[in-house]
Amino acid sequence: AQTVTQSQPEMSVQEAETVTLSCTYDTSESDYYLFWYKQPPSRQMILVIRQEAYKQQNATENRFSVNFQKAAKSFSLKISDSQLGDAAMYFCAYRAPHRDDKIIFGKGTRLHILP
Amino acid sequence: DGGITQSPKYLFRKEGQNVTLSCEQNLNHDAMYWYRQDPGQGLRLIYYSQIVNDFQKGDIAEGYSVSREKKESFPLTVTSAQKNPTAFYLCASSPRQGYGYTFGSGTRLTVV
């Protein structure tokens, strides 16, 4: 069965600095999608970034970028120039479109931004 | 604007009662999902539906029931058989094939 593991329950970073959140996953599929979701204190889940496994190029969205290592089954999120509004719970997630077509979430990493 | 609406935002239930959480979307998405969120547990899948009049159990379906009579609506009933229903419930929808979810704003259910 597919699993998603986030080994860092909590992290802190100084405002304006860069932080990397780790994620590993386990799958036997070759075609799949990976996501990072942000859940701020409002608890609204927000899609941050999406990566297609067949694309070698790492996805980027403004200050957010990923390091996708398919062979290592690793999918880390880098946040540059951290801002106070980045403080949230971050969930790594996996989806294999040709199987159950549901998203499997990691347990999350709570990110604190220090002013 | 398109989106997903969950209601109510807060819900209180007496022990032994069934309650229904509403989830409506106007995104024309085929698939809809219900997740439960507990501290330290991440999101756990309760039920999902990929098409009208069809749905599948997720990882923690016991004590819950759903229906999918319309494409736009996917209500979740928390029955009295659910032993520990106090949690935050999230509804989501998605077009098929590899897209991410769009989430509702959630319902906080508390048993009193």
mmCIF file of C-alpha atoms in Angstrom:
data_model
loop_
_atom_site.group_PDB
_atom_site.id
_atom_site.type_symbol
_atom_site.label_atom_id
_atom_site.label_comp_id
_atom_site.label_asym_id
_atom_site.label_seq_id
_atom_site.Cartn_x
_atom_site.Cartn_y
_atom_site.Cartn_z
ATOM 1 C CA ALA A 1 0.000 0.000 0.000
ATOM 2 C CA GLN A 2 1.097 3.519 -0.669
ATOM 3 C CA THR A 3 2.319 5.503 2.325
ATOM 4 C CA VAL A 4 3.495 9.058 2.855
ATOM 5 C CA THR A 5 5.920 9.893 5.661
ATOM 6 C CA GLN A 6 6.773 13.303 7.057
ATOM 7 C CA SER A 7 9.522 12.794 9.604
ATOM 8 C CA GLN A 8 9.494 16.321 11.056
ATOM 9 C CA PRO A 9 6.423 16.950 13.246
ATOM 10 C CA GLU A 10 7.502 20.560 13.873
ATOM 11 C CA MET A 11 10.010 23.003 12.470
ATOM 12 C CA SER A 12 10.935 26.627 13.060
ATOM 13 C CA VAL A 13 12.571 29.153 10.786
ATOM 14 C CA GLN A 14 13.558 32.770 11.124
ATOM 15 C CA GLU A 15 11.577 35.230 9.054
ATOM 16 C CA ALA A 16 13.211 35.850 5.632
ATOM 17 C CA GLU A 17 15.237 32.645 5.876
ATOM 18 C CA THR A 18 14.829 29.448 3.845
ATOM 19 C CA VAL A 19 13.399 26.213 5.205
ATOM 20 C CA THR A 20 13.000 22.727 3.725
ATOM 21 C CA LEU A 21 10.271 20.295 4.753
ATOM 22 C CA SER A 22 10.906 16.622 4.101
ATOM 23 C CA CYS A 23 8.614 13.986 2.682
ATOM 24 C CA THR A 24 9.142 10.422 1.565
ATOM 25 C CA TYR A 25 6.618 8.069 0.051
ATOM 26 C CA ASP A 26 6.343 4.442 -0.869
ATOM 27 C CA THR A 27 4.739 3.202 -4.052
ATOM 28 C CA SER A 28 5.179 0.628 -6.772
ATOM 29 C CA GLU A 29 3.504 2.879 -9.350
ATOM 30 C CA SER A 30 5.465 4.737 -12.000
ATOM 31 C CA ASP A 31 2.783 7.292 -12.830
ATOM 32 C CA TYR A 32 1.530 9.422 -9.967
ATOM 33 C CA TYR A 33 1.179 12.934 -8.589
ATOM 34 C CA LEU A 34 2.580 14.567 -5.493
ATOM 35 C CA PHE A 35 1.279 17.600 -3.661
ATOM 36 C CA TRP A 36 2.034 19.919 -0.798
ATOM 37 C CA TYR A 37 -0.927 21.395 1.037
ATOM 38 C CA LYS A 38 -0.875 24.203 3.576
ATOM 39 C CA GLN A 39 -3.327 24.416 6.493
ATOM 40 C CA PRO A 40 -3.102 27.759 8.325
ATOM 41 C CA PRO A 41 -4.818 28.375 11.681
ATOM 42 C CA SER A 42 -8.106 28.946 9.821
ATOM 43 C CA ARG A 43 -7.893 25.214 8.968
ATOM 44 C CA GLN A 44 -8.645 25.877 5.300
ATOM 45 C CA MET A 45 -6.599 23.456 3.191
ATOM 46 C CA ILE A 46 -4.727 25.229 0.400
ATOM 47 C CA LEU A 47 -2.871 23.555 -2.450
ATOM 48 C CA VAL A 48 0.671 24.923 -2.516
ATOM 49 C CA ILE A 49 2.335 22.968 -5.289
ATOM 50 C CA ARG A 50 1.843 19.936 -7.511
ATOM 51 C CA GLN A 51 4.388 17.638 -9.171
ATOM 52 C CA GLU A 52 3.784 15.081 -11.902
ATOM 53 C CA ALA A 53 6.043 12.053 -11.510
ATOM 54 C CA TYR A 54 6.830 11.783 -15.215
ATOM 55 C CA LYS A 55 8.267 15.296 -15.249
ATOM 56 C CA GLN A 56 11.915 15.535 -14.254
ATOM 57 C CA GLN A 57 11.753 19.292 -13.777
ATOM 58 C CA ASN A 58 10.978 20.359 -10.232
ATOM 59 C CA ALA A 59 7.799 22.388 -9.785
ATOM 60 C CA THR A 60 7.979 25.955 -8.509
ATOM 61 C CA GLU A 61 5.339 28.442 -7.365
ATOM 62 C CA ASN A 62 6.801 31.815 -6.440
ATOM 63 C CA ARG A 63 8.708 31.280 -3.147
ATOM 64 C CA PHE A 64 7.795 27.596 -3.003
ATOM 65 C CA SER A 65 9.758 24.922 -4.826
ATOM 66 C CA VAL A 66 10.192 21.188 -4.564
ATOM 67 C CA ASN A 67 13.090 18.787 -4.807
ATOM 68 C CA PHE A 68 11.615 15.688 -6.412
ATOM 69 C CA GLN A 69 13.864 12.623 -6.351
ATOM 70 C CA LYS A 70 11.877 9.840 -7.986
ATOM 71 C CA ALA A 71 14.372 7.046 -7.449
ATOM 72 C CA ALA A 72 14.717 7.918 -3.785
ATOM 73 C CA LYS A 73 10.944 8.497 -3.464
ATOM 74 C CA SER A 74 11.589 11.845 -1.872
ATOM 75 C CA PHE A 75 9.586 15.045 -2.300
ATOM 76 C CA SER A 76 10.777 17.966 -0.175
ATOM 77 C CA LEU A 77 9.321 21.471 -0.093
ATOM 78 C CA LYS A 78 11.569 24.519 0.059
ATOM 79 C CA ILE A 79 10.149 27.829 1.219
ATOM 80 C CA SER A 80 12.360 30.821 0.424
ATOM 81 C CA ASP A 81 12.187 34.203 2.121
ATOM 82 C CA SER A 82 9.869 32.844 4.827
ATOM 83 C CA GLN A 83 7.047 35.138 5.852
ATOM 84 C CA LEU A 84 4.860 35.221 8.956
ATOM 85 C CA GLY A 85 1.921 34.125 6.803
ATOM 86 C CA ASP A 86 3.723 30.894 5.990
ATOM 87 C CA ALA A 87 3.140 29.648 9.525
ATOM 88 C CA ALA A 88 0.900 26.619 9.114
ATOM 89 C CA MET A 89 0.658 22.867 9.059
ATOM 90 C CA TYR A 90 2.055 21.466 5.821
ATOM 91 C CA PHE A 91 0.897 18.152 4.418
ATOM 92 C CA CYS A 92 2.659 16.112 1.779
ATOM 93 C CA ALA A 93 0.286 14.047 -0.341
ATOM 94 C CA TYR A 94 0.323 11.369 -3.028
ATOM 95 C CA ARG A 95 -2.160 10.377 -5.708
ATOM 96 C CA ALA A 96 -2.038 7.529 -8.220
ATOM 97 C CA PRO A 97 -4.665 8.349 -10.823
ATOM 98 C CA HIS A 98 -5.115 4.894 -12.220
ATOM 99 C CA ARG A 99 -5.735 3.139 -8.955
ATOM 100 C CA ASP A 100 -8.195 4.176 -6.290
ATOM 101 C CA ASP A 101 -7.818 7.758 -7.420
ATOM 102 C CA LYS A 102 -7.710 9.072 -3.883
ATOM 103 C CA ILE A 103 -5.085 11.202 -2.182
ATOM 104 C CA ILE A 104 -3.009 9.806 0.679
ATOM 105 C CA PHE A 105 -1.732 12.397 3.145
ATOM 106 C CA GLY A 106 1.231 12.433 5.465
ATOM 107 C CA LYS A 107 0.704 13.370 9.101
ATOM 108 C CA GLY A 108 1.955 16.892 8.578
ATOM 109 C CA THR A 109 4.735 19.226 9.662
ATOM 110 C CA ARG A 110 3.885 22.275 11.744
ATOM 111 C CA LEU A 111 5.994 25.220 10.623
ATOM 112 C CA HIS A 112 6.652 28.144 12.972
ATOM 113 C CA ILE A 113 7.999 31.452 11.659
ATOM 114 C CA LEU A 114 10.122 33.372 14.150
ATOM 115 C CA PRO A 115 10.021 37.180 13.777
ATOM 116 C CA ASP B 1 -17.346 31.919 -7.634
ATOM 117 C CA GLY B 2 -16.992 28.155 -7.688
ATOM 118 C CA GLY B 3 -16.146 26.288 -4.555
ATOM 119 C CA ILE B 4 -17.154 23.833 -1.880
ATOM 120 C CA THR B 5 -19.475 24.754 0.938
ATOM 121 C CA GLN B 6 -19.560 22.805 4.161
ATOM 122 C CA SER B 7 -22.168 23.405 6.794
ATOM 123 C CA PRO B 8 -22.487 23.895 9.622
ATOM 124 C CA LYS B 9 -19.106 25.230 10.713
ATOM 125 C CA TYR B 10 -19.650 23.962 14.269
ATOM 126 C CA LEU B 11 -21.918 21.121 15.312
ATOM 127 C CA PHE B 12 -22.726 19.695 18.700
ATOM 128 C CA ARG B 13 -24.175 16.246 19.101
ATOM 129 C CA LYS B 14 -25.554 14.414 22.072
ATOM 130 C CA GLU B 15 -24.422 10.865 22.560
ATOM 131 C CA GLY B 16 -26.683 8.416 20.738
ATOM 132 C CA GLN B 17 -27.766 10.889 18.076
ATOM 133 C CA ASN B 18 -27.123 10.768 14.362
ATOM 134 C CA VAL B 19 -25.992 13.983 12.703
ATOM 135 C CA THR B 20 -25.516 14.912 9.066
ATOM 136 C CA LEU B 21 -22.778 17.141 7.727
ATOM 137 C CA SER B 22 -23.479 18.924 4.489
ATOM 138 C CA CYS B 23 -21.079 19.279 1.564
ATOM 139 C CA GLU B 24 -22.035 21.032 -1.682
ATOM 140 C CA GLN B 25 -19.823 21.919 -4.651
ATOM 141 C CA ASN B 26 -20.466 23.939 -7.795
ATOM 142 C CA LEU B 27 -17.195 23.091 -9.508
ATOM 143 C CA ASN B 28 -18.692 20.336 -11.668
ATOM 144 C CA HIS B 29 -16.210 17.899 -10.160
ATOM 145 C CA ASP B 30 -16.910 14.199 -10.528
ATOM 146 C CA ALA B 31 -15.223 12.969 -7.358
ATOM 147 C CA MET B 32 -15.954 13.926 -3.776
ATOM 148 C CA TYR B 33 -14.325 12.879 -0.529
ATOM 149 C CA TRP B 34 -14.766 13.010 3.235
ATOM 150 C CA TYR B 35 -11.769 13.155 5.558
ATOM 151 C CA ARG B 36 -11.503 13.225 9.303
ATOM 152 C CA GLN B 37 -8.722 15.184 10.973
ATOM 153 C CA ASP B 38 -7.514 14.511 14.513
ATOM 154 C CA PRO B 39 -4.451 16.043 16.188
ATOM 155 C CA GLY B 40 -1.316 14.134 15.205
ATOM 156 C CA GLN B 41 -3.220 11.863 12.812
ATOM 157 C CA GLY B 42 -3.205 13.857 9.626
ATOM 158 C CA LEU B 43 -6.191 13.345 7.333
ATOM 159 C CA ARG B 44 -7.901 9.987 7.255
ATOM 160 C CA LEU B 45 -10.298 9.023 4.486
ATOM 161 C CA ILE B 46 -13.848 8.117 5.519
ATOM 162 C CA TYR B 47 -15.729 7.708 2.234
ATOM 163 C CA TYR B 48 -15.332 8.792 -1.355
ATOM 164 C CA SER B 49 -17.446 8.896 -4.473
ATOM 165 C CA GLN B 50 -16.241 9.060 -8.053
ATOM 166 C CA ILE B 51 -19.666 9.164 -9.673
ATOM 167 C CA VAL B 52 -23.285 9.803 -8.779
ATOM 168 C CA ASN B 53 -25.030 6.903 -7.016
ATOM 169 C CA ASP B 54 -21.755 5.190 -6.239
ATOM 170 C CA PHE B 55 -19.336 5.485 -3.325
ATOM 171 C CA GLN B 56 -16.583 3.498 -1.625
ATOM 172 C CA LYS B 57 -15.421 3.063 1.938
ATOM 173 C CA GLY B 58 -12.199 4.674 2.971
ATOM 174 C CA ASP B 59 -9.896 3.676 5.785
ATOM 175 C CA ILE B 60 -12.203 4.561 8.691
ATOM 176 C CA ALA B 61 -15.770 4.124 7.388
ATOM 177 C CA GLU B 62 -17.201 2.371 10.451
ATOM 178 C CA GLY B 63 -19.896 4.463 12.101
ATOM 179 C CA TYR B 64 -20.375 6.715 9.084
ATOM 180 C CA SER B 65 -22.678 6.686 6.074
ATOM 181 C CA VAL B 66 -22.922 8.746 2.895
ATOM 182 C CA SER B 67 -25.093 9.237 -0.162
ATOM 183 C CA ARG B 68 -24.416 10.673 -3.611
ATOM 184 C CA GLU B 69 -27.771 11.344 -5.234
ATOM 185 C CA LYS B 70 -26.593 14.482 -7.008
ATOM 186 C CA LYS B 71 -23.236 15.390 -8.494
ATOM 187 C CA GLU B 72 -23.106 18.541 -6.398
ATOM 188 C CA SER B 73 -23.852 17.014 -3.009
ATOM 189 C CA PHE B 74 -22.136 14.443 -0.778
ATOM 190 C CA PRO B 75 -23.580 14.519 2.760
ATOM 191 C CA LEU B 76 -21.939 12.582 5.588
ATOM 192 C CA THR B 77 -23.962 11.090 8.429
ATOM 193 C CA VAL B 78 -22.176 10.383 11.675
ATOM 194 C CA THR B 79 -24.176 7.646 13.335
ATOM 195 C CA SER B 80 -24.452 6.666 16.970
ATOM 196 C CA ALA B 81 -22.244 3.678 16.131
ATOM 197 C CA GLN B 82 -19.241 5.978 15.733
ATOM 198 C CA LYS B 83 -17.497 5.632 19.101
ATOM 199 C CA ASN B 84 -15.392 8.765 19.033
ATOM 200 C CA PRO B 85 -16.947 11.265 16.617
ATOM 201 C CA THR B 86 -15.438 14.447 18.038
ATOM 202 C CA ALA B 87 -13.136 15.683 15.250
ATOM 203 C CA PHE B 88 -12.703 18.132 12.405
ATOM 204 C CA TYR B 89 -14.309 16.938 9.177
ATOM 205 C CA LEU B 90 -13.166 18.043 5.744
ATOM 206 C CA CYS B 91 -14.977 17.583 2.462
ATOM 207 C CA ALA B 92 -13.111 17.781 -0.836
ATOM 208 C CA SER B 93 -13.764 17.434 -4.525
ATOM 209 C CA SER B 94 -11.648 16.831 -7.584
ATOM 210 C CA PRO B 95 -11.857 16.406 -11.304
ATOM 211 C CA ARG B 96 -10.557 12.986 -12.239
ATOM 212 C CA GLN B 97 -7.076 11.882 -13.088
ATOM 213 C CA GLY B 98 -4.342 13.379 -11.070
ATOM 214 C CA TYR B 99 -5.542 16.759 -9.982
ATOM 215 C CA GLY B 100 -5.376 17.980 -6.425
ATOM 216 C CA TYR B 101 -8.396 18.450 -4.259
ATOM 217 C CA THR B 102 -10.385 21.563 -3.574
ATOM 218 C CA PHE B 103 -11.388 21.566 0.077
ATOM 219 C CA GLY B 104 -14.302 22.992 1.975
ATOM 220 C CA SER B 105 -13.707 25.006 5.130
ATOM 221 C CA GLY B 106 -14.556 22.105 7.418
ATOM 222 C CA THR B 107 -17.023 21.218 10.171
ATOM 223 C CA ARG B 108 -15.991 20.875 13.788
ATOM 224 C CA LEU B 109 -18.135 18.191 15.432
ATOM 225 C CA THR B 110 -18.228 17.908 19.203
ATOM 226 C CA VAL B 111 -20.066 15.295 21.219
ATOM 227 C CA VAL B 112 -21.568 16.697 24.399
#
